[in-house]
C-alpha cells in the first residue's frame, strides 16, 4: 500500500508540475506566435488594419484570416453566393468572410475610393469576432445590445441593408448588424461599445471613413437636386417673361415688349448656366458611381442619365 500510495503521490505531483509548466509556457508560445503573425503578414494588409484603427488584438483576428485584395471578377468567384444575391438586390459586395476556411476577401478599389478597402477590412474582421463572442456564451446580451442600438439609430439606409440581409443571408441579421453598426456609427450605447473596444484603438477612423464615402455620394445627389430646382424655376420664369413679352407686343407696347424680352433672355441665361453646372456635377457623380460599382452586374445601382443639355 505504501508503495502504491507513493507512486500515486509522485504521479500526482508530476501531473501538477506538467500543468504548471503548460500554463507558464503556453502564454510565451502564444505571444511568439502572435508576434510572428504581425511581423510576417502582408504589409498591405497591416496598413489596412492600421488605417482602420484596429488594436493589436483586432489586427491578429484580421491577419489570421490571411486577408486578400481581389478584383471584381475574383469577388464574384470567392464570394459567389453573396455577390450574386446582393447584386440582384442592388447592393455592391465589397468583401466577405468565409467561416469554413477562416478567410477574408476585400474588393480592390481605385485610389479615389481607397477608404473602402480599410472600412471593409474592419467590417469583415468583426465577423469572426462576433462568432467568437457567440461561442463563448455572450449571444444573448450581445444580440440584445445590437438590436437596441439598431432601433435607436433610426437610419433608413441601415433598415434597407437589414432588409437585404433578410433575403441574402437569412439568420445572419445580428452578425451583419454587428459589423454595420460597428463600422458606421459612433453614438452607441456603452453596452455595445465594450464589445468593440478590445479590437480597436481608434474605431473612429473607420466610422469617419465610412461616413465620408457616404457623404461624397449624398452631397452630389443634394447638389443635383438643388440645381434641378433652379433649372425648373428659371425655366418657368423665362416662359412667363416670354409670354408677357408677346402679350405686350400684341398690345403695341414696344417698351413693355422689350423689357420682358430682355428679362426672358436673362432668365434663359441663368437657366443655361445652371444646366451646365448640373451636367458637370452629374459627370463627376457618374464617374464616382462607375468606380464604386466596378464591373459587378448590379441591377438597381446605375448611373443617372444626362437629360439636360
PDB file of C-alpha atoms in Angstrom:
ATOM      1  CA  UNK A   1       0.000   0.000   0.000  1.00  0.00           C
ATOM      2  CA  UNK A   2       2.802   2.378   0.863  1.00  0.00           C
ATOM      3  CA  UNK A   3       4.459   1.855  -2.485  1.00  0.00           C
ATOM      4  CA  UNK A   4       1.143   2.314  -4.301  1.00  0.00           C
ATOM      5  CA  UNK A   5       0.354   5.487  -2.419  1.00  0.00           C
ATOM      6  CA  UNK A   6       3.853   6.786  -3.036  1.00  0.00           C
ATOM      7  CA  UNK A   7       3.529   6.031  -6.719  1.00  0.00           C
ATOM      8  CA  UNK A   8       0.184   7.821  -6.896  1.00  0.00           C
ATOM      9  CA  UNK A   9       1.608  10.758  -4.972  1.00  0.00           C
ATOM     10  CA  UNK A  10       4.602  11.021  -7.308  1.00  0.00           C
ATOM     11  CA  UNK A  11       2.292  10.732 -10.331  1.00  0.00           C
ATOM     12  CA  UNK A  12       0.009  13.433  -8.953  1.00  0.00           C
ATOM     13  CA  UNK A  13       2.927  15.764  -8.292  1.00  0.00           C
ATOM     14  CA  UNK A  14       4.209  15.080 -11.793  1.00  0.00           C
ATOM     15  CA  UNK A  15       0.862  15.963 -13.362  1.00  0.00           C
ATOM     16  CA  UNK A  16       0.630  19.141 -11.322  1.00  0.00           C
ATOM     17  CA  UNK A  17       4.110  20.187 -12.391  1.00  0.00           C
ATOM     18  CA  UNK A  18       3.213  19.450 -16.013  1.00  0.00           C
ATOM     19  CA  UNK A  19       0.076  21.563 -15.692  1.00  0.00           C
ATOM     20  CA  UNK A  20       2.025  24.417 -14.138  1.00  0.00           C
ATOM     21  CA  UNK A  21       4.573  24.123 -16.926  1.00  0.00           C
ATOM     22  CA  UNK A  22       1.790  24.288 -19.515  1.00  0.00           C
ATOM     23  CA  UNK A  23       0.270  27.460 -18.080  1.00  0.00           C
ATOM     24  CA  UNK A  24       3.695  29.060 -17.735  1.00  0.00           C
ATOM     25  CA  UNK A  25       4.963  28.124 -21.197  1.00  0.00           C
ATOM     26  CA  UNK A  26       1.760  28.452 -23.263  1.00  0.00           C
ATOM     27  CA  UNK A  27       1.419  32.263 -22.976  1.00  0.00           C
ATOM     28  CA  UNK A  28       5.007  32.591 -24.167  1.00  0.00           C
ATOM     29  CA  UNK A  29       4.272  30.319 -27.109  1.00  0.00           C
ATOM     30  CA  UNK A  30       1.132  32.312 -27.900  1.00  0.00           C
ATOM     31  CA  UNK A  31       2.974  35.625 -27.714  1.00  0.00           C
ATOM     32  CA  UNK A  32       5.679  34.286 -30.021  1.00  0.00           C
ATOM     33  CA  UNK A  33       3.042  33.086 -32.488  1.00  0.00           C
ATOM     34  CA  UNK A  34       1.219  36.420 -32.351  1.00  0.00           C
ATOM     35  CA  UNK A  35       4.440  38.319 -32.955  1.00  0.00           C
ATOM     36  CA  UNK A  36       5.249  36.069 -35.898  1.00  0.00           C
ATOM     37  CA  UNK A  37       1.854  36.771 -37.437  1.00  0.00           C
ATOM     38  CA  UNK A  38       2.287  40.542 -37.015  1.00  0.00           C
ATOM     39  CA  UNK A  39       5.825  40.630 -38.420  1.00  0.00           C
ATOM     40  CA  UNK A  40       5.297  38.224 -41.323  1.00  0.00           C
ATOM     41  CA  UNK A  41       1.904  39.472 -42.540  1.00  0.00           C
ATOM     42  CA  UNK A  42       1.384  41.129 -45.910  1.00  0.00           C
ATOM     43  CA  UNK A  43       2.428  44.781 -45.338  1.00  0.00           C
ATOM     44  CA  UNK A  44      -0.563  45.957 -47.390  1.00  0.00           C
ATOM     45  CA  UNK A  45      -2.929  44.164 -45.011  1.00  0.00           C
ATOM     46  CA  UNK A  46      -1.145  45.589 -41.968  1.00  0.00           C
ATOM     47  CA  UNK A  47      -1.581  49.053 -43.489  1.00  0.00           C
ATOM     48  CA  UNK A  48      -5.313  48.463 -43.912  1.00  0.00           C
ATOM     49  CA  UNK A  49      -5.562  47.366 -40.289  1.00  0.00           C
ATOM     50  CA  UNK A  50      -3.705  50.496 -39.167  1.00  0.00           C
ATOM     51  CA  UNK A  51      -5.877  52.752 -41.322  1.00  0.00           C
ATOM     52  CA  UNK A  52      -8.977  51.138 -39.806  1.00  0.00           C
ATOM     53  CA  UNK A  53      -7.736  51.900 -36.290  1.00  0.00           C
ATOM     54  CA  UNK A  54      -7.503  48.253 -35.253  1.00  0.00           C
ATOM     55  CA  UNK A  55      -5.799  47.357 -31.977  1.00  0.00           C
ATOM     56  CA  UNK A  56      -3.177  44.616 -31.707  1.00  0.00           C
ATOM     57  CA  UNK A  57      -5.945  42.148 -30.886  1.00  0.00           C
ATOM     58  CA  UNK A  58      -8.044  43.300 -33.823  1.00  0.00           C
ATOM     59  CA  UNK A  59      -5.069  43.043 -36.175  1.00  0.00           C
ATOM     60  CA  UNK A  60      -4.407  39.477 -35.037  1.00  0.00           C
ATOM     61  CA  UNK A  61      -8.017  38.467 -35.709  1.00  0.00           C
ATOM     62  CA  UNK A  62      -7.812  40.121 -39.127  1.00  0.00           C
ATOM     63  CA  UNK A  63      -4.378  38.825 -40.140  1.00  0.00           C
ATOM     64  CA  UNK A  64      -5.121  35.242 -39.041  1.00  0.00           C
ATOM     65  CA  UNK A  65      -7.711  35.126 -41.837  1.00  0.00           C
ATOM     66  CA  UNK A  66      -4.946  35.663 -44.427  1.00  0.00           C
ATOM     67  CA  UNK A  67      -6.909  38.587 -45.923  1.00  0.00           C
ATOM     68  CA  UNK A  68      -6.540  39.206 -49.608  1.00  0.00           C
ATOM     69  CA  UNK A  69      -7.396  42.032 -52.007  1.00  0.00           C
ATOM     70  CA  UNK A  70      -9.284  40.728 -55.039  1.00  0.00           C
ATOM     71  CA  UNK A  71     -10.749  42.174 -58.218  1.00  0.00           C
ATOM     72  CA  UNK A  72     -14.450  42.467 -59.044  1.00  0.00           C
ATOM     73  CA  UNK A  73     -14.234  39.309 -61.125  1.00  0.00           C
ATOM     74  CA  UNK A  74     -12.467  37.395 -58.356  1.00  0.00           C
ATOM     75  CA  UNK A  75     -15.006  38.684 -55.832  1.00  0.00           C
ATOM     76  CA  UNK A  76     -17.754  37.053 -57.831  1.00  0.00           C
ATOM     77  CA  UNK A  77     -15.857  33.760 -57.519  1.00  0.00           C
ATOM     78  CA  UNK A  78     -14.563  33.739 -53.936  1.00  0.00           C
ATOM     79  CA  UNK A  79     -17.786  35.278 -52.591  1.00  0.00           C
ATOM     80  CA  UNK A  80     -20.038  33.918 -55.315  1.00  0.00           C
ATOM     81  CA  UNK A  81     -23.256  33.316 -53.367  1.00  0.00           C
ATOM     82  CA  UNK A  82     -23.285  36.632 -51.516  1.00  0.00           C
ATOM     83  CA  UNK A  83     -22.172  38.654 -54.521  1.00  0.00           C
ATOM     84  CA  UNK A  84     -24.897  37.281 -56.776  1.00  0.00           C
ATOM     85  CA  UNK A  85     -27.616  37.783 -54.167  1.00  0.00           C
ATOM     86  CA  UNK A  86     -26.547  41.311 -53.194  1.00  0.00           C
ATOM     87  CA  UNK A  87     -26.123  42.436 -56.810  1.00  0.00           C
ATOM     88  CA  UNK A  88     -29.620  41.158 -57.518  1.00  0.00           C
ATOM     89  CA  UNK A  89     -30.951  43.446 -54.770  1.00  0.00           C
ATOM     90  CA  UNK A  90     -28.944  46.479 -55.843  1.00  0.00           C
ATOM     91  CA  UNK A  91     -26.060  46.244 -53.372  1.00  0.00           C
ATOM     92  CA  UNK A  92     -22.341  46.036 -54.121  1.00  0.00           C
ATOM     93  CA  UNK A  93     -20.324  43.284 -52.462  1.00  0.00           C
ATOM     94  CA  UNK A  94     -17.222  44.960 -51.024  1.00  0.00           C
ATOM     95  CA  UNK A  95     -15.878  41.941 -49.175  1.00  0.00           C
ATOM     96  CA  UNK A  96     -16.737  38.691 -47.455  1.00  0.00           C
ATOM     97  CA  UNK A  97     -15.684  36.365 -44.661  1.00  0.00           C
ATOM     98  CA  UNK A  98     -15.725  32.600 -45.208  1.00  0.00           C
ATOM     99  CA  UNK A  99     -16.083  30.878 -41.793  1.00  0.00           C
ATOM    100  CA  UNK A 100     -15.329  27.412 -43.172  1.00  0.00           C
ATOM    101  CA  UNK A 101     -11.844  28.473 -44.265  1.00  0.00           C
ATOM    102  CA  UNK A 102     -11.452  31.495 -41.964  1.00  0.00           C
ATOM    103  CA  UNK A 103     -10.607  33.703 -44.933  1.00  0.00           C
ATOM    104  CA  UNK A 104     -11.376  37.361 -45.605  1.00  0.00           C
ATOM    105  CA  UNK A 105     -11.572  38.786 -49.123  1.00  0.00           C
ATOM    106  CA  UNK A 106     -11.658  42.518 -49.812  1.00  0.00           C
ATOM    107  CA  UNK A 107     -12.540  44.157 -53.088  1.00  0.00           C
ATOM    108  CA  UNK A 108      -9.670  46.194 -54.548  1.00  0.00           C
ATOM    109  CA  UNK A 109     -10.775  49.806 -55.102  1.00  0.00           C
ATOM    110  CA  UNK A 110      -9.450  52.713 -57.197  1.00  0.00           C
ATOM    111  CA  UNK A 111      -7.434  55.360 -55.358  1.00  0.00           C
ATOM    112  CA  UNK A 112     -10.429  57.712 -55.195  1.00  0.00           C
ATOM    113  CA  UNK A 113     -12.287  55.170 -53.049  1.00  0.00           C
ATOM    114  CA  UNK A 114      -9.365  53.534 -51.230  1.00  0.00           C
ATOM    115  CA  UNK A 115     -11.038  54.188 -47.886  1.00  0.00           C
ATOM    116  CA  UNK A 116     -13.497  51.452 -48.779  1.00  0.00           C
ATOM    117  CA  UNK A 117     -10.702  48.900 -48.532  1.00  0.00           C
ATOM    118  CA  UNK A 118      -9.926  49.541 -44.874  1.00  0.00           C
ATOM    119  CA  UNK A 119     -13.549  50.081 -43.833  1.00  0.00           C
ATOM    120  CA  UNK A 120     -14.308  46.706 -45.445  1.00  0.00           C
ATOM    121  CA  UNK A 121     -11.324  45.184 -43.619  1.00  0.00           C
ATOM    122  CA  UNK A 122     -12.796  46.355 -40.299  1.00  0.00           C
ATOM    123  CA  UNK A 123     -16.283  45.198 -41.296  1.00  0.00           C
ATOM    124  CA  UNK A 124     -15.141  41.683 -42.177  1.00  0.00           C
ATOM    125  CA  UNK A 125     -12.817  41.411 -39.143  1.00  0.00           C
ATOM    126  CA  UNK A 126     -15.839  41.887 -36.908  1.00  0.00           C
ATOM    127  CA  UNK A 127     -17.472  38.746 -38.335  1.00  0.00           C
ATOM    128  CA  UNK A 128     -15.083  36.264 -36.670  1.00  0.00           C
ATOM    129  CA  UNK A 129     -15.198  38.465 -33.559  1.00  0.00           C
ATOM    130  CA  UNK A 130     -18.985  38.119 -33.422  1.00  0.00           C
ATOM    131  CA  UNK A 131     -18.826  34.358 -33.958  1.00  0.00           C
ATOM    132  CA  UNK A 132     -16.228  34.009 -31.205  1.00  0.00           C
ATOM    133  CA  UNK A 133     -18.316  36.054 -28.761  1.00  0.00           C
ATOM    134  CA  UNK A 134     -21.332  33.868 -29.504  1.00  0.00           C
ATOM    135  CA  UNK A 135     -19.300  30.741 -28.972  1.00  0.00           C
ATOM    136  CA  UNK A 136     -18.301  31.917 -25.507  1.00  0.00           C
ATOM    137  CA  UNK A 137     -21.871  32.443 -24.314  1.00  0.00           C
ATOM    138  CA  UNK A 138     -22.255  36.165 -24.951  1.00  0.00           C
ATOM    139  CA  UNK A 139     -25.019  35.560 -27.505  1.00  0.00           C
ATOM    140  CA  UNK A 140     -27.994  36.842 -25.526  1.00  0.00           C
ATOM    141  CA  UNK A 141     -26.511  40.057 -24.160  1.00  0.00           C
ATOM    142  CA  UNK A 142     -24.627  40.849 -27.358  1.00  0.00           C
ATOM    143  CA  UNK A 143     -27.620  40.404 -29.663  1.00  0.00           C
ATOM    144  CA  UNK A 144     -29.827  42.390 -27.286  1.00  0.00           C
ATOM    145  CA  UNK A 145     -27.326  45.261 -27.354  1.00  0.00           C
ATOM    146  CA  UNK A 146     -27.126  45.108 -31.158  1.00  0.00           C
ATOM    147  CA  UNK A 147     -30.903  45.186 -31.584  1.00  0.00           C
ATOM    148  CA  UNK A 148     -31.367  48.008 -29.057  1.00  0.00           C
ATOM    149  CA  UNK A 149     -28.825  50.178 -30.882  1.00  0.00           C
ATOM    150  CA  UNK A 150     -30.320  49.308 -34.275  1.00  0.00           C
ATOM    151  CA  UNK A 151     -33.723  50.556 -33.140  1.00  0.00           C
ATOM    152  CA  UNK A 152     -32.219  53.667 -31.560  1.00  0.00           C
ATOM    153  CA  UNK A 153     -30.303  54.737 -34.677  1.00  0.00           C
ATOM    154  CA  UNK A 154     -33.444  55.341 -36.795  1.00  0.00           C
ATOM    155  CA  UNK A 155     -31.445  55.151 -40.029  1.00  0.00           C
ATOM    156  CA  UNK A 156     -33.437  54.324 -43.219  1.00  0.00           C
ATOM    157  CA  UNK A 157     -30.251  53.251 -45.005  1.00  0.00           C
ATOM    158  CA  UNK A 158     -29.500  50.746 -42.256  1.00  0.00           C
ATOM    159  CA  UNK A 159     -33.080  49.460 -42.412  1.00  0.00           C
ATOM    160  CA  UNK A 160     -32.677  48.867 -46.173  1.00  0.00           C
ATOM    161  CA  UNK A 161     -29.446  46.948 -45.613  1.00  0.00           C
ATOM    162  CA  UNK A 162     -31.068  44.781 -42.941  1.00  0.00           C
ATOM    163  CA  UNK A 163     -33.963  44.053 -45.301  1.00  0.00           C
ATOM    164  CA  UNK A 164     -31.426  42.958 -47.914  1.00  0.00           C
ATOM    165  CA  UNK A 165     -29.704  40.598 -45.480  1.00  0.00           C
ATOM    166  CA  UNK A 166     -33.062  39.020 -44.666  1.00  0.00           C
ATOM    167  CA  UNK A 167     -33.173  37.667 -48.215  1.00  0.00           C
ATOM    168  CA  UNK A 168     -29.460  37.205 -48.991  1.00  0.00           C
ATOM    169  CA  UNK A 169     -28.248  35.843 -45.652  1.00  0.00           C
ATOM    170  CA  UNK A 170     -31.191  34.511 -43.613  1.00  0.00           C
ATOM    171  CA  UNK A 171     -30.274  34.033 -39.975  1.00  0.00           C
ATOM    172  CA  UNK A 172     -27.271  36.375 -40.154  1.00  0.00           C
ATOM    173  CA  UNK A 173     -29.106  39.555 -39.126  1.00  0.00           C
ATOM    174  CA  UNK A 174     -27.168  40.288 -35.936  1.00  0.00           C
ATOM    175  CA  UNK A 175     -23.907  39.025 -37.412  1.00  0.00           C
ATOM    176  CA  UNK A 176     -24.160  41.651 -40.164  1.00  0.00           C
ATOM    177  CA  UNK A 177     -25.594  44.330 -37.893  1.00  0.00           C
ATOM    178  CA  UNK A 178     -22.642  43.922 -35.547  1.00  0.00           C
ATOM    179  CA  UNK A 179     -20.329  44.885 -38.426  1.00  0.00           C
ATOM    180  CA  UNK A 180     -22.609  47.541 -39.915  1.00  0.00           C
ATOM    181  CA  UNK A 181     -23.095  49.373 -36.641  1.00  0.00           C
ATOM    182  CA  UNK A 182     -19.502  48.965 -35.520  1.00  0.00           C
ATOM    183  CA  UNK A 183     -18.038  50.455 -38.700  1.00  0.00           C
ATOM    184  CA  UNK A 184     -20.649  53.111 -39.439  1.00  0.00           C
ATOM    185  CA  UNK A 185     -21.828  54.695 -36.198  1.00  0.00           C
ATOM    186  CA  UNK A 186     -20.168  56.416 -33.256  1.00  0.00           C
ATOM    187  CA  UNK A 187     -23.096  57.247 -30.982  1.00  0.00           C
ATOM    188  CA  UNK A 188     -23.620  53.799 -29.477  1.00  0.00           C
ATOM    189  CA  UNK A 189     -24.527  52.503 -26.035  1.00  0.00           C
ATOM    190  CA  UNK A 190     -21.743  51.608 -23.627  1.00  0.00           C
ATOM    191  CA  UNK A 191     -23.072  48.067 -23.512  1.00  0.00           C
ATOM    192  CA  UNK A 192     -22.342  47.589 -27.208  1.00  0.00           C
ATOM    193  CA  UNK A 193     -19.150  49.663 -27.358  1.00  0.00           C
ATOM    194  CA  UNK A 194     -17.455  47.378 -24.823  1.00  0.00           C
ATOM    195  CA  UNK A 195     -17.685  44.521 -27.326  1.00  0.00           C
ATOM    196  CA  UNK A 196     -15.841  46.567 -29.959  1.00  0.00           C
ATOM    197  CA  UNK A 197     -13.285  48.142 -27.618  1.00  0.00           C
ATOM    198  CA  UNK A 198     -10.721  45.284 -27.472  1.00  0.00           C
ATOM    199  CA  UNK A 199     -10.409  45.219 -31.262  1.00  0.00           C
ATOM    200  CA  UNK A 200      -9.898  48.929 -31.977  1.00  0.00           C
ATOM    201  CA  UNK A 201      -7.501  51.557 -30.714  1.00  0.00           C
ATOM    202  CA  UNK A 202      -9.457  54.140 -32.717  1.00  0.00           C
ATOM    203  CA  UNK A 203     -12.736  52.878 -34.161  1.00  0.00           C
ATOM    204  CA  UNK A 204     -13.483  56.468 -35.133  1.00  0.00           C
ATOM    205  CA  UNK A 205     -11.090  56.177 -38.095  1.00  0.00           C
ATOM    206  CA  UNK A 206     -13.316  53.552 -39.682  1.00  0.00           C
ATOM    207  CA  UNK A 207     -16.562  55.301 -38.760  1.00  0.00           C
ATOM    208  CA  UNK A 208     -15.334  58.624 -40.176  1.00  0.00           C
ATOM    209  CA  UNK A 209     -14.152  57.000 -43.415  1.00  0.00           C
ATOM    210  CA  UNK A 210     -17.492  55.212 -43.858  1.00  0.00           C
ATOM    211  CA  UNK A 211     -19.361  58.472 -43.394  1.00  0.00           C
ATOM    212  CA  UNK A 212     -17.015  60.333 -45.744  1.00  0.00           C
ATOM    213  CA  UNK A 213     -17.747  57.884 -48.549  1.00  0.00           C
ATOM    214  CA  UNK A 214     -21.490  58.113 -47.972  1.00  0.00           C
ATOM    215  CA  UNK A 215     -21.222  61.909 -47.798  1.00  0.00           C
ATOM    216  CA  UNK A 216     -19.496  62.115 -51.173  1.00  0.00           C
ATOM    217  CA  UNK A 217     -22.448  60.497 -52.872  1.00  0.00           C
ATOM    218  CA  UNK A 218     -25.056  62.325 -50.811  1.00  0.00           C
ATOM    219  CA  UNK A 219     -23.515  65.753 -51.437  1.00  0.00           C
ATOM    220  CA  UNK A 220     -23.588  65.174 -55.193  1.00  0.00           C
ATOM    221  CA  UNK A 221     -27.192  63.977 -55.025  1.00  0.00           C
ATOM    222  CA  UNK A 222     -28.197  67.008 -52.954  1.00  0.00           C
ATOM    223  CA  UNK A 223     -26.370  69.352 -55.320  1.00  0.00           C
ATOM    224  CA  UNK A 224     -28.076  67.791 -58.348  1.00  0.00           C
ATOM    225  CA  UNK A 225     -31.493  68.149 -56.704  1.00  0.00           C
ATOM    226  CA  UNK A 226     -30.812  71.806 -55.866  1.00  0.00           C
ATOM    227  CA  UNK A 227     -29.613  72.607 -59.385  1.00  0.00           C
ATOM    228  CA  UNK A 228     -32.641  70.841 -60.881  1.00  0.00           C
ATOM    229  CA  UNK A 229     -34.910  73.063 -58.800  1.00  0.00           C
ATOM    230  CA  UNK A 230     -33.050  76.150 -60.038  1.00  0.00           C
ATOM    231  CA  UNK A 231     -33.339  74.982 -63.642  1.00  0.00           C
ATOM    232  CA  UNK A 232     -37.071  74.407 -63.298  1.00  0.00           C
ATOM    233  CA  UNK A 233     -37.513  77.786 -61.613  1.00  0.00           C
ATOM    234  CA  UNK A 234     -35.566  79.728 -64.256  1.00  0.00           C
ATOM    235  CA  UNK A 235     -37.383  77.842 -66.991  1.00  0.00           C
ATOM    236  CA  UNK A 236     -40.737  78.814 -65.533  1.00  0.00           C
ATOM    237  CA  UNK A 237     -39.685  82.454 -65.109  1.00  0.00           C
ATOM    238  CA  UNK A 238     -38.343  82.523 -68.677  1.00  0.00           C
ATOM    239  CA  UNK A 239     -41.597  81.121 -70.071  1.00  0.00           C
ATOM    240  CA  UNK A 240     -43.647  83.674 -68.135  1.00  0.00           C
ATOM    241  CA  UNK A 241     -41.418  86.575 -69.233  1.00  0.00           C
ATOM    242  CA  UNK A 242     -41.563  85.465 -72.867  1.00  0.00           C
ATOM    243  CA  UNK A 243     -45.351  85.099 -72.801  1.00  0.00           C
ATOM    244  CA  UNK A 244     -45.678  88.563 -71.248  1.00  0.00           C
ATOM    245  CA  UNK A 245     -43.355  89.982 -73.893  1.00  0.00           C
ATOM    246  CA  UNK A 246     -45.579  88.567 -76.647  1.00  0.00           C
ATOM    247  CA  UNK A 247     -48.661  89.991 -74.957  1.00  0.00           C
ATOM    248  CA  UNK A 248     -47.046  93.447 -74.732  1.00  0.00           C
ATOM    249  CA  UNK A 249     -46.022  93.279 -78.386  1.00  0.00           C
ATOM    250  CA  UNK A 250     -49.564  92.437 -79.479  1.00  0.00           C
ATOM    251  CA  UNK A 251     -50.841  95.336 -77.429  1.00  0.00           C
ATOM    252  CA  UNK A 252     -48.457  97.671 -79.244  1.00  0.00           C
ATOM    253  CA  UNK A 253     -46.357  98.352 -76.132  1.00  0.00           C
ATOM    254  CA  UNK A 254     -42.834  98.256 -77.552  1.00  0.00           C
ATOM    255  CA  UNK A 255     -41.251  99.326 -74.272  1.00  0.00           C
ATOM    256  CA  UNK A 256     -43.022  96.570 -72.309  1.00  0.00           C
ATOM    257  CA  UNK A 257     -42.217  94.047 -75.025  1.00  0.00           C
ATOM    258  CA  UNK A 258     -38.524  94.986 -74.906  1.00  0.00           C
ATOM    259  CA  UNK A 259     -38.410  94.895 -71.084  1.00  0.00           C
ATOM    260  CA  UNK A 260     -39.921  91.420 -70.759  1.00  0.00           C
ATOM    261  CA  UNK A 261     -37.973  90.046 -73.683  1.00  0.00           C
ATOM    262  CA  UNK A 262     -34.702  91.127 -72.051  1.00  0.00           C
ATOM    263  CA  UNK A 263     -35.945  89.600 -68.791  1.00  0.00           C
ATOM    264  CA  UNK A 264     -36.671  86.406 -70.673  1.00  0.00           C
ATOM    265  CA  UNK A 265     -33.114  86.335 -72.058  1.00  0.00           C
ATOM    266  CA  UNK A 266     -31.712  86.944 -68.553  1.00  0.00           C
ATOM    267  CA  UNK A 267     -33.661  84.018 -67.111  1.00  0.00           C
ATOM    268  CA  UNK A 268     -32.677  81.834 -70.051  1.00  0.00           C
ATOM    269  CA  UNK A 269     -29.008  82.654 -69.484  1.00  0.00           C
ATOM    270  CA  UNK A 270     -29.312  81.751 -65.800  1.00  0.00           C
ATOM    271  CA  UNK A 271     -31.079  78.525 -66.703  1.00  0.00           C
ATOM    272  CA  UNK A 272     -28.340  77.511 -69.127  1.00  0.00           C
ATOM    273  CA  UNK A 273     -25.660  78.276 -66.523  1.00  0.00           C
ATOM    274  CA  UNK A 274     -27.456  76.032 -64.042  1.00  0.00           C
ATOM    275  CA  UNK A 275     -27.761  73.320 -66.706  1.00  0.00           C
ATOM    276  CA  UNK A 276     -24.013  73.411 -67.362  1.00  0.00           C
ATOM    277  CA  UNK A 277     -23.342  73.155 -63.627  1.00  0.00           C
ATOM    278  CA  UNK A 278     -25.815  70.292 -63.348  1.00  0.00           C
ATOM    279  CA  UNK A 279     -24.157  68.351 -66.148  1.00  0.00           C
ATOM    280  CA  UNK A 280     -20.693  68.876 -64.664  1.00  0.00           C
ATOM    281  CA  UNK A 281     -21.796  67.591 -61.239  1.00  0.00           C
ATOM    282  CA  UNK A 282     -23.603  64.713 -62.930  1.00  0.00           C
ATOM    283  CA  UNK A 283     -20.493  63.783 -64.894  1.00  0.00           C
ATOM    284  CA  UNK A 284     -18.397  63.655 -61.714  1.00  0.00           C
ATOM    285  CA  UNK A 285     -21.117  61.719 -59.886  1.00  0.00           C
ATOM    286  CA  UNK A 286     -21.401  59.159 -62.664  1.00  0.00           C
ATOM    287  CA  UNK A 287     -17.627  58.707 -62.714  1.00  0.00           C
ATOM    288  CA  UNK A 288     -17.634  58.070 -58.968  1.00  0.00           C
ATOM    289  CA  UNK A 289     -20.625  55.727 -59.277  1.00  0.00           C
ATOM    290  CA  UNK A 290     -18.887  53.769 -62.040  1.00  0.00           C
ATOM    291  CA  UNK A 291     -15.777  53.400 -59.862  1.00  0.00           C
ATOM    292  CA  UNK A 292     -17.915  52.287 -56.925  1.00  0.00           C
ATOM    293  CA  UNK A 293     -19.937  49.810 -58.985  1.00  0.00           C
ATOM    294  CA  UNK A 294     -16.923  48.439 -60.834  1.00  0.00           C
ATOM    295  CA  UNK A 295     -17.806  45.502 -63.067  1.00  0.00           C
ATOM    296  CA  UNK A 296     -20.241  43.833 -60.688  1.00  0.00           C
ATOM    297  CA  UNK A 297     -23.546  43.319 -62.544  1.00  0.00           C
ATOM    298  CA  UNK A 298     -25.731  45.351 -60.203  1.00  0.00           C
ATOM    299  CA  UNK A 299     -29.316  45.654 -61.349  1.00  0.00           C
ATOM    300  CA  UNK A 300     -30.545  48.626 -59.363  1.00  0.00           C
ATOM    301  CA  UNK A 301     -27.463  50.825 -58.956  1.00  0.00           C
ATOM    302  CA  UNK A 302     -26.947  52.579 -62.298  1.00  0.00           C
ATOM    303  CA  UNK A 303     -25.518  55.983 -63.165  1.00  0.00           C
ATOM    304  CA  UNK A 304     -28.083  58.724 -63.704  1.00  0.00           C
ATOM    305  CA  UNK A 305     -28.751  59.697 -67.293  1.00  0.00           C
ATOM    306  CA  UNK A 306     -27.861  63.144 -68.607  1.00  0.00           C
ATOM    307  CA  UNK A 307     -31.169  64.638 -69.703  1.00  0.00           C
ATOM    308  CA  UNK A 308     -30.272  68.301 -69.588  1.00  0.00           C
ATOM    309  CA  UNK A 309     -28.147  69.668 -72.406  1.00  0.00           C
TER     310      UNK A 309
END
